[in-house]
Amino acid sequence: MISSINLELIPVKQNNIERFICYLTEMTVKVDRFLHKMRLNDEQLNDISARFQAEMKKGLSAESNAAAAVKMLPTHVRSTPDGTEKGQFLALDLGGSKFKVLQIKVREDQGIRKGGVEIEEKTYPIPNERSRSLILFDHVSESLKDFMHEKNINPKKKHPLAFTFSFPCEQPTLDQGFLLEWTKDFSVRGLQGKDVVDSLRQAIKRTGGMDMEILAMVNDTVATMMTCGFDDKNCEVGVIIGSGTNACYMEQLNHVDLVEGDEGQMCVSTEWGALGDDGTLDDYITEFDREVDACSINPGKQIFEKMVSGMYLGELVRLVVLKMAKLGLLFDGRVTNALRTKGTITTAHVAAMEEYKNCLGHTREILESLNLSPSADDCIAVQHISTIVSFRSSNLVAAGLAAILTRIQKNRNTRELRITIGVDGTVYKTHPQYPKRLHKVVRRLLPECHVRFVLSESGSSKGAALVSAVAQRLASRKRQVDETLNSFKLSWEQLQLVKARMRAALQAGLKTDGPSEVKMLPSFVYRTPDGSEHGKYLALDLGGTNFRAMLVNFKKGLQQNTKLYHKIYKIPLEIMQGTGEELFDYLAQCVGDFLDYMGMKNTRLPAGFTFSFPCEQTALDTATLLSWTKGFKATNCEGHDVVDMLREAIKRRDEFDLDIVALVNDTVGTLMSCAYEDPQCQVALIAGTGSNVCYMEEVKNIENDADFSKMCINTEWGGLGDDGTLDDIMTSDDTEVDQNSINPGKQRFEKLTSGMYLGEIVRRVLLNLTIRGLLFKGYVSEALKTPGIFETKYLSQIESDRLALLQVRSILQHMGLEGTCVDIITVKEVCGAISRRAAQLCGAGMAAVVDKIRENRGLDRLNITVGVDGTLYKLHPHFSRILQETTRALAPQCDVTFLPSEEGSGKGAALIAALAKHMQ
């Protein structure tokens, strides 16, 4: 730690350099021994960094914040600048012996032209009589009015005002700040514990002649981060090393207990100057630190700041020099009154004593100004004292920054971190050695981090205006996004209307003399299982992009001991949209492969066929396809009996034989499967690729000659709204998705509620928001233009409470979308609005079904179970809860239990085959 020396001041000849080095070393070693406790090695710095990390955690927790020394104050600044900010602002900067009034114009990025900031400012003195808050803020307000008059700013127009107030405050909102305590030897009576923004508003009102809207109050540290963030988008840390010291950084909001919400980020002002107030740093504090603290206006407070900041560095040097002089180690033991006087060595003197070219010359001048007669070795020693004190300061700041960067690194779950730190403050700016020392130690403590330091050029005032500009941008953006998403929010009245329309459609579908978009197709299944089913049955399941073959072995009376064996086959798109003969030949090939796999090709098994598309059935094993859904478009199938088509395909294959005794859709299969577990199950819902419901209806309500009392009705409720009855709740995005589907105008309720379409609705909303400049900075990627790229599975992943924003970002990147933290939150909000509406619509429909069953039975209260299957219900983190809440709210006389189907519709098809064989 030997400093640069001016050789002219050393009594040594040019040809005797070795003697000079020995002489120099002797002086510095003497000081090193005296100040050994201030010389911190990397092990000690890592220890201090770890202690600070622990204090940060305490400060962020609601449980321990009250007792924490480091307060970790939320600032309500939720985003750094992204280049789209614009506007004209007035700003006040109050943080020390002077304050400034500024006019700031922010210009947004436009193509290749980078945004910029234009500033006009004027500095005003703080009045000597500042002991009362009324006097202080009246002077600030009058200075603001003077500035407006001087700059010809229209006083009648409403002006946005940004306020930089560089003292610790608790902020409930961005435009409120309750002063916790004064620092930096600043003190005004009557303000502690009060809202300084409100004090400023009242002063402006008393002054009169101005119309101000105070948008934001920030401290100088946050303002510094925002200023540097305007030019460097990686800047997420700010640090002040001046009269005082502090650091801020962007923290994950779910870690900030003092603020409601867990989405996104928020800038936290660490208030690290108070580190050590609880004794955390006692083993690193020297006798000189204790003396500085004892003589300050706030003993026992701001311990770390008193070891680091410019207000105290000069005084620390003076106390060390005084002690060494008293011990006879300097100036032959001579002590002057000036040396005994507090404040006679300043931080500016410390910087001068370490100036590269003439450090010893400056040291001599400073000591002589204290009426001392220093020798050359006195100058070397005092200069080295100055070096040790300032070097300790930069080391401590480096340890604090290492703690912050380590926390950000853990938040992002990454080994390597690329980040920029914005810096301001007179110590950093004026001390010739401070910046490079700080940079070197930070990079040494965190070699895996790529850290860039950027000096704040325009100070904290520009940053306060940028905070206001960002706040305006976010508020405007949120307002416009909310307007878009409000069209997907359903009121209580709308949900009741959907329930009523579904109920009317159910009733109309049961009649043969009138049209109904809800087909209410008879399934010819007359009862649910009772546990007596036994034997081996084959189940075939076609309902989406997969075909499943399953062998089920039922053991009489042992529901829990059913054995199942299955195999899944992917259906290629060219088969889904080829000819009907190709499709059913492929299904027969899959069945043959499965029987071969099970070693049962020569056994003629009874089979149930789950076919999850709208069919008209005239018997249990006869079904005419009415229309394809869910992306299928195979030709020569609609209007044909699909059971016959499968039988013909099996004959063409001529490898095996099957006894297809029943055809059901997936909804009926789910009802059978769940009723096998719970006899109360009388309804089934599919909420997956498609959406549908079936239930056990009284035969007397069906135009049917059956001798049974009930029959399972396949509602095909996805057709609700095909006659225009849902037009009042459909948005323009819903209409676009419908018109671009393979069946425009059909299955409209399904297109609002099922997994096949929700992702596409989300994509269209995101595309429109991006075109309007509200997402991804207006950049429309090719991926975002591509229909179908936003799969519904992404909704489930993005809305997961366990998924951090970083993981959501990776999902978007997989689709070629690069977004800011605010973009990601907006994407989550879009997904949430659309999935919530889908769940509520299903809930309204379900309420209509269970209320109808209750009335069919003439009951005041109904206990019933609904069997449920489908990836949307099972995998989406919130869909099932919202569906259940809506159903219970709209059908208050029904106690509804939802039972997820464990084996799906395939097992149900096997059960129906067993029922059919029993009936035969």
Short mmCIF file of C-alpha atoms in Angstrom, two decimals, residues 403-843:
data_model
loop_
_atom_site.label_atom_id
_atom_site.label_comp_id
_atom_site.label_asym_id
_atom_site.label_seq_id
_atom_site.Cartn_x
_atom_site.Cartn_y
_atom_site.Cartn_z
CA ALA A 403 -23.14 -8.36 -0.89
CA ILE A 404 -25.68 -6.62 -3.14
CA LEU A 405 -24.32 -8.23 -6.32
CA THR A 406 -24.29 -11.65 -4.66
CA ARG A 407 -27.95 -11.21 -3.73
CA ILE A 408 -28.87 -10.18 -7.29
CA GLN A 409 -26.90 -13.17 -8.59
CA LYS A 410 -28.89 -15.52 -6.33
CA ASN A 411 -32.17 -13.87 -7.30
CA ARG A 412 -31.38 -14.50 -10.96
CA ASN A 413 -30.09 -18.00 -10.25
CA THR A 414 -27.03 -17.47 -12.43
CA ARG A 415 -23.32 -18.08 -12.00
CA GLU A 416 -22.26 -15.17 -14.17
CA LEU A 417 -23.70 -11.70 -13.71
CA ARG A 418 -23.36 -8.80 -16.11
CA ILE A 419 -24.41 -5.60 -14.38
CA THR A 420 -23.74 -1.87 -14.23
CA ILE A 421 -23.38 0.20 -11.06
CA GLY A 422 -24.24 3.91 -11.22
CA VAL A 423 -22.06 6.02 -8.93
CA ASP A 424 -22.17 9.59 -7.67
CA GLY A 425 -20.67 11.56 -4.77
CA THR A 426 -17.77 13.92 -4.17
CA VAL A 427 -15.45 11.28 -2.69
CA TYR A 428 -15.79 9.08 -5.78
CA LYS A 429 -15.55 12.04 -8.15
CA THR A 430 -12.71 14.02 -6.56
CA HIS A 431 -10.47 11.50 -4.83
CA PRO A 432 -7.79 10.60 -7.38
CA GLN A 433 -7.29 6.95 -6.31
CA TYR A 434 -10.72 6.00 -4.96
CA PRO A 435 -12.51 4.77 -8.13
CA LYS A 436 -9.79 2.41 -9.37
CA ARG A 437 -9.29 0.95 -5.88
CA LEU A 438 -13.02 0.34 -5.51
CA HIS A 439 -13.36 -1.24 -8.97
CA LYS A 440 -10.36 -3.51 -8.43
CA VAL A 441 -11.53 -4.85 -5.07
CA VAL A 442 -15.14 -5.47 -6.22
CA ARG A 443 -13.88 -7.46 -9.21
CA ARG A 444 -11.45 -9.37 -7.01
CA LEU A 445 -14.17 -10.30 -4.50
CA LEU A 446 -16.56 -11.39 -7.30
CA PRO A 447 -14.42 -12.65 -10.19
CA GLU A 448 -17.42 -14.32 -11.89
CA CYS A 449 -19.31 -11.00 -12.18
CA HIS A 450 -18.81 -8.63 -15.09
CA VAL A 451 -19.23 -5.29 -13.33
CA ARG A 452 -19.21 -1.93 -15.07
CA PHE A 453 -19.10 1.34 -13.11
CA VAL A 454 -20.74 4.42 -14.64
CA LEU A 455 -20.33 7.91 -13.19
CA SER A 456 -23.55 9.89 -12.94
CA GLU A 457 -22.97 12.93 -15.10
CA SER A 458 -26.03 14.99 -14.26
CA GLY A 459 -26.42 14.19 -10.59
CA SER A 460 -29.49 13.13 -8.72
CA SER A 461 -31.86 15.76 -10.10
CA LYS A 462 -31.97 14.18 -13.55
CA GLY A 463 -32.67 10.84 -11.90
CA ALA A 464 -35.64 12.21 -9.98
CA ALA A 465 -37.13 13.51 -13.24
CA LEU A 466 -36.50 10.11 -14.84
CA VAL A 467 -38.28 8.40 -11.93
CA SER A 468 -41.24 10.66 -12.63
CA ALA A 469 -41.02 9.96 -16.36
CA VAL A 470 -40.90 6.21 -15.73
CA ALA A 471 -43.83 6.52 -13.30
CA GLN A 472 -45.81 8.42 -15.94
CA ARG A 473 -44.92 5.83 -18.59
CA LEU A 474 -45.90 2.91 -16.35
CA ALA A 475 -49.14 4.60 -15.25
CA SER A 476 -50.12 5.36 -18.85
CA ARG A 477 -49.17 1.86 -19.95
CA LYS A 478 -51.08 0.24 -17.08
CA ARG A 479 -54.14 2.34 -17.83
CA GLN A 480 -54.13 1.21 -21.48
CA VAL A 481 -53.39 -2.43 -20.65
CA ASP A 482 -56.17 -2.42 -18.04
CA GLU A 483 -58.60 -1.01 -20.61
CA THR A 484 -57.76 -3.92 -22.90
CA LEU A 485 -58.03 -6.56 -20.18
CA ASN A 486 -61.25 -5.09 -18.76
CA SER A 487 -63.03 -6.45 -21.83
CA PHE A 488 -62.15 -9.96 -20.59
CA LYS A 489 -63.51 -9.35 -17.08
CA LEU A 490 -66.99 -10.67 -16.44
CA SER A 491 -69.29 -8.94 -14.00
CA TRP A 492 -71.58 -10.84 -11.63
CA GLU A 493 -74.54 -9.86 -13.83
CA GLN A 494 -72.82 -11.20 -16.96
CA LEU A 495 -72.04 -14.52 -15.28
CA GLN A 496 -75.67 -14.87 -14.17
CA LEU A 497 -76.72 -14.11 -17.75
CA VAL A 498 -74.38 -16.83 -19.12
CA LYS A 499 -75.85 -19.30 -16.61
CA ALA A 500 -79.40 -18.38 -17.70
CA ARG A 501 -78.51 -18.72 -21.38
CA MET A 502 -76.88 -22.11 -20.79
CA ARG A 503 -79.93 -23.27 -18.83
CA ALA A 504 -82.25 -22.20 -21.66
CA ALA A 505 -80.03 -23.90 -24.24
CA LEU A 506 -80.02 -27.16 -22.24
CA GLN A 507 -83.82 -27.14 -22.11
CA ALA A 508 -84.12 -26.31 -25.83
CA GLY A 509 -81.70 -29.08 -26.79
CA LEU A 510 -83.83 -31.74 -25.09
CA LYS A 511 -86.74 -30.89 -27.38
CA THR A 512 -86.93 -32.12 -30.96
CA ASP A 513 -89.28 -29.41 -32.24
CA GLY A 514 -86.88 -26.48 -32.13
CA PRO A 515 -83.29 -25.59 -33.00
CA SER A 516 -80.61 -25.45 -30.31
CA GLU A 517 -76.90 -24.79 -30.53
CA VAL A 518 -76.40 -27.05 -27.49
CA LYS A 519 -77.21 -30.44 -29.06
CA MET A 520 -78.00 -32.48 -25.89
CA LEU A 521 -77.12 -35.77 -27.57
CA PRO A 522 -78.37 -39.01 -26.00
CA SER A 523 -75.52 -41.40 -25.15
CA PHE A 524 -77.70 -44.49 -24.58
CA VAL A 525 -75.87 -45.02 -21.31
CA TYR A 526 -78.66 -45.58 -18.77
CA ARG A 527 -76.82 -46.02 -15.51
CA THR A 528 -73.50 -45.54 -13.81
CA PRO A 529 -71.28 -48.39 -12.54
CA ASP A 530 -72.14 -50.07 -9.23
CA GLY A 531 -68.92 -52.02 -8.52
CA SER A 532 -70.18 -55.36 -9.86
CA GLU A 533 -68.29 -54.96 -13.16
CA HIS A 534 -65.60 -57.60 -13.81
CA GLY A 535 -63.55 -59.05 -16.63
CA LYS A 536 -61.11 -57.83 -19.29
CA TYR A 537 -62.10 -55.05 -21.71
CA LEU A 538 -60.34 -53.08 -24.39
CA ALA A 539 -60.70 -49.28 -24.39
CA LEU A 540 -59.82 -47.10 -27.37
CA ASP A 541 -59.59 -43.33 -26.86
CA LEU A 542 -59.49 -40.71 -29.62
CA GLY A 543 -60.02 -37.15 -28.44
CA GLY A 544 -57.10 -34.99 -29.50
CA THR A 545 -53.67 -35.32 -31.02
CA ASN A 546 -53.08 -38.67 -29.27
CA PHE A 547 -54.77 -42.07 -29.62
CA ARG A 548 -54.67 -44.40 -26.63
CA ALA A 549 -55.25 -48.14 -26.49
CA MET A 550 -55.91 -49.59 -23.04
CA LEU A 551 -56.57 -53.01 -21.53
CA VAL A 552 -58.60 -52.88 -18.32
CA ASN A 553 -59.13 -55.81 -15.97
CA PHE A 554 -61.96 -55.20 -13.47
CA LYS A 555 -62.18 -57.37 -10.36
CA LYS A 556 -65.67 -57.67 -8.93
CA GLY A 557 -66.25 -55.37 -5.96
CA LEU A 558 -62.62 -54.21 -5.86
CA GLN A 559 -62.58 -50.74 -7.37
CA GLN A 560 -59.09 -50.04 -6.03
CA ASN A 561 -57.66 -53.24 -7.55
CA THR A 562 -58.37 -52.50 -11.20
CA LYS A 563 -55.41 -53.27 -13.45
CA LEU A 564 -54.72 -51.14 -16.52
CA TYR A 565 -52.22 -51.43 -19.35
CA HIS A 566 -52.01 -48.80 -22.05
CA LYS A 567 -49.99 -47.39 -24.91
CA ILE A 568 -50.19 -43.92 -26.48
CA TYR A 569 -49.83 -43.17 -30.20
CA LYS A 570 -49.22 -39.71 -31.67
CA ILE A 571 -51.50 -38.83 -34.59
CA PRO A 572 -49.59 -36.99 -37.36
CA LEU A 573 -51.17 -33.80 -38.69
CA GLU A 574 -51.37 -35.25 -42.21
CA ILE A 575 -53.51 -38.09 -40.80
CA MET A 576 -55.72 -35.69 -38.79
CA GLN A 577 -56.43 -33.67 -41.92
CA GLY A 578 -56.18 -36.40 -44.59
CA THR A 579 -58.95 -38.81 -45.67
CA GLY A 580 -61.26 -40.66 -43.31
CA GLU A 581 -60.04 -44.03 -44.60
CA GLU A 582 -56.41 -43.07 -43.84
CA LEU A 583 -57.38 -41.96 -40.31
CA PHE A 584 -59.25 -45.15 -39.39
CA ASP A 585 -56.64 -47.38 -41.05
CA TYR A 586 -54.05 -45.70 -38.83
CA LEU A 587 -56.23 -46.32 -35.73
CA ALA A 588 -56.60 -50.00 -36.68
CA GLN A 589 -52.82 -50.23 -37.12
CA CYS A 590 -52.33 -48.80 -33.59
CA VAL A 591 -54.85 -51.26 -32.10
CA GLY A 592 -53.06 -54.15 -33.81
CA ASP A 593 -49.72 -52.97 -32.46
CA PHE A 594 -51.15 -52.76 -28.92
CA LEU A 595 -52.72 -56.24 -29.04
CA ASP A 596 -49.45 -57.60 -30.35
CA TYR A 597 -47.64 -55.81 -27.52
CA MET A 598 -50.04 -57.41 -24.99
CA GLY A 599 -49.90 -60.83 -26.69
CA MET A 600 -53.67 -60.84 -27.26
CA LYS A 601 -54.08 -60.62 -31.04
CA ASN A 602 -55.99 -63.88 -31.15
CA THR A 603 -58.44 -62.94 -28.38
CA ARG A 604 -61.77 -61.33 -29.32
CA LEU A 605 -62.32 -58.76 -26.57
CA PRO A 606 -65.35 -56.50 -25.95
CA ALA A 607 -64.25 -52.93 -26.63
CA GLY A 608 -65.46 -49.48 -25.75
CA PHE A 609 -64.53 -46.65 -28.13
CA THR A 610 -64.12 -43.15 -26.68
CA PHE A 611 -64.65 -40.76 -29.59
CA SER A 612 -64.63 -37.17 -28.36
CA PHE A 613 -66.36 -35.35 -31.20
CA PRO A 614 -70.03 -34.38 -31.64
CA CYS A 615 -71.98 -37.44 -32.77
CA GLU A 616 -75.64 -38.35 -33.09
CA GLN A 617 -76.25 -41.75 -31.55
CA THR A 618 -79.22 -43.97 -32.25
CA ALA A 619 -77.78 -46.81 -30.17
CA LEU A 620 -74.85 -47.40 -27.83
CA ASP A 621 -72.70 -48.76 -30.68
CA THR A 622 -73.93 -46.51 -33.47
CA ALA A 623 -72.72 -42.91 -33.85
CA THR A 624 -72.88 -40.54 -36.81
CA LEU A 625 -70.22 -37.81 -36.76
CA LEU A 626 -71.86 -34.40 -36.90
CA SER A 627 -68.73 -32.24 -37.19
CA TRP A 628 -65.03 -32.34 -36.51
CA THR A 629 -63.55 -30.14 -33.77
CA LYS A 630 -60.12 -29.64 -32.13
CA GLY A 631 -58.19 -29.37 -35.38
CA PHE A 632 -59.40 -32.60 -37.06
CA LYS A 633 -60.52 -32.32 -40.68
CA ALA A 634 -60.39 -35.83 -42.15
CA THR A 635 -62.62 -36.07 -45.23
CA ASN A 636 -65.60 -38.37 -45.80
CA CYS A 637 -66.29 -38.78 -42.09
CA GLU A 638 -68.97 -36.23 -41.23
CA GLY A 639 -72.38 -37.83 -41.71
CA HIS A 640 -70.93 -41.36 -41.42
CA ASP A 641 -71.09 -43.93 -38.63
CA VAL A 642 -67.60 -43.85 -37.05
CA VAL A 643 -68.07 -47.27 -35.39
CA ASP A 644 -68.69 -48.82 -38.82
CA MET A 645 -65.63 -46.96 -40.19
CA LEU A 646 -63.42 -48.48 -37.47
CA ARG A 647 -64.95 -51.96 -38.00
CA GLU A 648 -64.26 -51.69 -41.75
CA ALA A 649 -60.66 -50.60 -41.12
CA ILE A 650 -60.15 -53.62 -38.81
CA LYS A 651 -61.58 -55.91 -41.53
CA ARG A 652 -59.22 -54.41 -44.14
CA ARG A 653 -56.29 -55.11 -41.83
CA ASP A 654 -57.49 -58.72 -41.29
CA GLU A 655 -55.14 -59.35 -38.34
CA PHE A 656 -57.50 -59.39 -35.35
CA ASP A 657 -61.15 -59.05 -34.42
CA LEU A 658 -62.88 -56.81 -31.89
CA ASP A 659 -66.38 -56.71 -30.44
CA ILE A 660 -67.04 -52.94 -30.35
CA VAL A 661 -70.03 -52.80 -28.04
CA ALA A 662 -70.10 -49.08 -27.13
CA LEU A 663 -69.09 -45.69 -28.36
CA VAL A 664 -68.90 -42.78 -25.94
CA ASN A 665 -67.20 -39.43 -25.91
CA ASP A 666 -64.50 -38.52 -23.38
CA THR A 667 -66.99 -36.67 -21.18
CA VAL A 668 -69.25 -39.71 -20.75
CA GLY A 669 -66.17 -41.89 -20.22
CA THR A 670 -65.01 -39.53 -17.46
CA LEU A 671 -68.44 -39.70 -15.80
CA MET A 672 -68.32 -43.51 -15.77
CA SER A 673 -64.74 -43.58 -14.47
CA CYS A 674 -65.48 -41.17 -11.59
CA ALA A 675 -68.86 -42.76 -10.76
CA TYR A 676 -67.01 -46.06 -10.33
CA GLU A 677 -65.13 -44.34 -7.47
CA ASP A 678 -67.97 -42.17 -6.12
CA PRO A 679 -71.66 -43.17 -6.56
CA GLN A 680 -72.65 -39.49 -6.05
CA CYS A 681 -71.01 -38.59 -9.37
CA GLN A 682 -73.77 -37.65 -11.83
CA VAL A 683 -71.96 -35.01 -13.91
CA ALA A 684 -68.67 -34.92 -15.82
CA LEU A 685 -66.68 -32.02 -17.21
CA ILE A 686 -63.84 -32.01 -19.70
CA ALA A 687 -61.63 -28.91 -19.48
CA GLY A 688 -58.70 -29.61 -21.73
CA THR A 689 -58.08 -29.29 -25.46
CA GLY A 690 -61.85 -29.08 -25.80
CA SER A 691 -64.65 -28.32 -23.36
CA ASN A 692 -67.82 -30.32 -22.73
CA VAL A 693 -70.22 -31.58 -20.04
CA CYS A 694 -72.47 -34.62 -19.67
CA TYR A 695 -74.92 -35.49 -16.90
CA MET A 696 -77.58 -38.02 -15.95
CA GLU A 697 -80.94 -36.63 -17.14
CA GLU A 698 -84.42 -37.89 -16.25
CA VAL A 699 -85.69 -39.96 -19.20
CA LYS A 700 -89.12 -38.31 -18.83
CA ASN A 701 -87.48 -35.07 -20.00
CA ILE A 702 -86.08 -36.78 -23.12
CA GLU A 703 -88.16 -37.79 -26.11
CA ASN A 704 -87.08 -41.43 -25.84
CA ASP A 705 -88.94 -44.73 -25.40
CA ALA A 706 -86.38 -46.32 -23.08
CA ASP A 707 -87.56 -48.32 -20.07
CA PHE A 708 -84.92 -46.75 -17.82
CA SER A 709 -85.42 -43.76 -15.51
CA LYS A 710 -82.25 -41.90 -16.49
CA MET A 711 -79.92 -41.46 -19.43
CA CYS A 712 -76.55 -39.76 -19.71
CA ILE A 713 -76.85 -36.72 -21.96
CA ASN A 714 -73.82 -35.41 -23.81
CA THR A 715 -74.59 -31.69 -23.85
CA GLU A 716 -71.95 -30.58 -26.42
CA TRP A 717 -72.13 -27.25 -24.63
CA GLY A 718 -69.22 -25.91 -26.70
CA GLY A 719 -71.82 -24.81 -29.26
CA LEU A 720 -73.40 -22.26 -26.91
CA GLY A 721 -73.23 -18.87 -28.59
CA ASP A 722 -73.18 -20.17 -32.17
CA ASP A 723 -76.49 -18.32 -32.60
CA GLY A 724 -74.99 -15.04 -31.36
CA THR A 725 -76.08 -15.31 -27.71
CA LEU A 726 -72.49 -14.69 -26.50
CA ASP A 727 -71.69 -11.80 -28.82
CA ASP A 728 -72.01 -9.29 -25.96
CA ILE A 729 -69.10 -10.85 -24.04
CA MET A 730 -66.86 -11.69 -27.00
CA THR A 731 -63.96 -9.33 -27.70
CA SER A 732 -62.43 -8.43 -31.04
CA ASP A 733 -59.61 -10.87 -30.26
CA ASP A 734 -62.14 -13.68 -29.67
CA THR A 735 -63.77 -12.85 -33.01
CA GLU A 736 -60.39 -12.95 -34.80
CA VAL A 737 -59.56 -16.35 -33.28
CA ASP A 738 -62.99 -17.68 -34.30
CA GLN A 739 -62.77 -16.37 -37.87
CA ASN A 740 -59.28 -17.82 -38.38
CA SER A 741 -60.23 -21.26 -37.02
CA ILE A 742 -61.11 -24.25 -39.19
CA ASN A 743 -64.79 -23.92 -38.17
CA PRO A 744 -65.71 -20.21 -38.10
CA GLY A 745 -68.92 -19.43 -36.24
CA LYS A 746 -69.01 -22.86 -34.58
CA GLN A 747 -68.16 -24.01 -31.04
CA ARG A 748 -67.95 -20.44 -29.78
CA PHE A 749 -68.29 -21.30 -26.08
CA GLU A 750 -65.54 -23.88 -26.51
CA LYS A 751 -63.33 -21.25 -28.16
CA LEU A 752 -63.69 -19.07 -25.05
CA THR A 753 -62.98 -21.87 -22.58
CA SER A 754 -60.80 -24.64 -24.00
CA GLY A 755 -57.07 -25.22 -24.16
CA MET A 756 -57.00 -25.35 -27.93
CA TYR A 757 -57.84 -21.64 -28.17
CA LEU A 758 -56.77 -19.84 -24.99
CA GLY A 759 -53.11 -19.61 -26.02
CA GLU A 760 -54.08 -18.15 -29.38
CA ILE A 761 -56.31 -15.54 -27.71
CA VAL A 762 -53.32 -14.59 -25.51
CA ARG A 763 -51.07 -14.31 -28.59
CA ARG A 764 -53.51 -11.98 -30.32
CA VAL A 765 -53.82 -9.74 -27.25
CA LEU A 766 -50.02 -9.60 -26.89
CA LEU A 767 -49.68 -8.81 -30.59
CA ASN A 768 -52.15 -5.92 -30.38
CA LEU A 769 -50.53 -4.53 -27.23
CA THR A 770 -47.12 -4.69 -28.93
CA ILE A 771 -48.40 -2.93 -32.06
CA ARG A 772 -49.65 -0.15 -29.76
CA GLY A 773 -46.19 0.12 -28.19
CA LEU A 774 -47.30 -1.23 -24.80
CA LEU A 775 -45.17 -4.39 -24.90
CA PHE A 776 -41.65 -5.33 -26.02
CA LYS A 777 -40.93 -1.64 -26.87
CA GLY A 778 -43.25 -2.00 -29.87
CA TYR A 779 -41.09 -4.62 -31.58
CA VAL A 780 -43.28 -7.21 -33.30
CA SER A 781 -41.23 -10.37 -33.69
CA GLU A 782 -41.90 -12.98 -36.36
CA ALA A 783 -42.77 -15.41 -33.58
CA LEU A 784 -45.48 -13.12 -32.27
CA LYS A 785 -47.01 -12.95 -35.77
CA THR A 786 -47.18 -16.75 -35.96
CA PRO A 787 -50.62 -18.25 -35.15
CA GLY A 788 -50.50 -21.13 -32.68
CA ILE A 789 -47.03 -20.41 -31.29
CA PHE A 790 -48.38 -19.51 -27.84
CA GLU A 791 -49.50 -22.91 -26.62
CA THR A 792 -51.95 -23.11 -23.73
CA LYS A 793 -49.38 -25.03 -21.69
CA TYR A 794 -47.45 -21.75 -21.51
CA LEU A 795 -50.40 -20.15 -19.68
CA SER A 796 -50.17 -22.82 -16.99
CA GLN A 797 -46.41 -22.34 -16.68
CA ILE A 798 -46.46 -18.54 -16.73
CA GLU A 799 -49.25 -18.29 -14.16
CA SER A 800 -47.58 -20.71 -11.76
CA ASP A 801 -47.02 -19.08 -8.37
CA ARG A 802 -43.75 -20.99 -8.05
CA LEU A 803 -42.32 -19.67 -11.30
CA ALA A 804 -39.93 -16.72 -10.93
CA LEU A 805 -39.94 -13.91 -13.50
CA LEU A 806 -36.56 -15.14 -14.77
CA GLN A 807 -38.14 -18.48 -15.70
CA VAL A 808 -41.08 -16.72 -17.36
CA ARG A 809 -38.55 -14.70 -19.35
CA SER A 810 -36.96 -17.94 -20.60
CA ILE A 811 -40.38 -19.19 -21.78
CA LEU A 812 -40.86 -15.97 -23.75
CA GLN A 813 -37.32 -16.21 -25.13
CA HIS A 814 -38.15 -19.72 -26.36
CA MET A 815 -40.82 -18.03 -28.48
CA GLY A 816 -38.39 -15.34 -29.65
CA LEU A 817 -39.76 -12.67 -27.29
CA GLU A 818 -37.36 -10.48 -25.28
CA GLY A 819 -39.04 -8.46 -22.58
CA THR A 820 -38.37 -6.27 -19.58
CA CYS A 821 -39.58 -7.11 -16.10
CA VAL A 822 -42.67 -4.93 -16.69
CA ASP A 823 -43.33 -6.73 -20.01
CA ILE A 824 -43.24 -10.08 -18.22
CA ILE A 825 -45.70 -8.89 -15.58
CA THR A 826 -48.03 -7.68 -18.34
CA VAL A 827 -47.81 -11.07 -20.09
CA LYS A 828 -48.76 -12.75 -16.80
CA GLU A 829 -51.71 -10.35 -16.41
CA VAL A 830 -52.92 -11.13 -19.95
CA CYS A 831 -52.68 -14.88 -19.33
CA GLY A 832 -54.47 -14.48 -16.00
CA ALA A 833 -57.35 -12.45 -17.43
CA ILE A 834 -58.04 -14.91 -20.24
CA SER A 835 -57.73 -18.10 -18.17
CA ARG A 836 -59.85 -16.59 -15.38
CA ARG A 837 -62.63 -15.74 -17.83
CA ALA A 838 -62.50 -19.30 -19.21
CA ALA A 839 -62.81 -20.80 -15.70
CA GLN A 840 -65.66 -18.45 -14.80
CA LEU A 841 -67.58 -19.30 -17.98
CA CYS A 842 -67.21 -23.02 -17.24
CA GLY A 843 -68.37 -22.33 -13.69
#
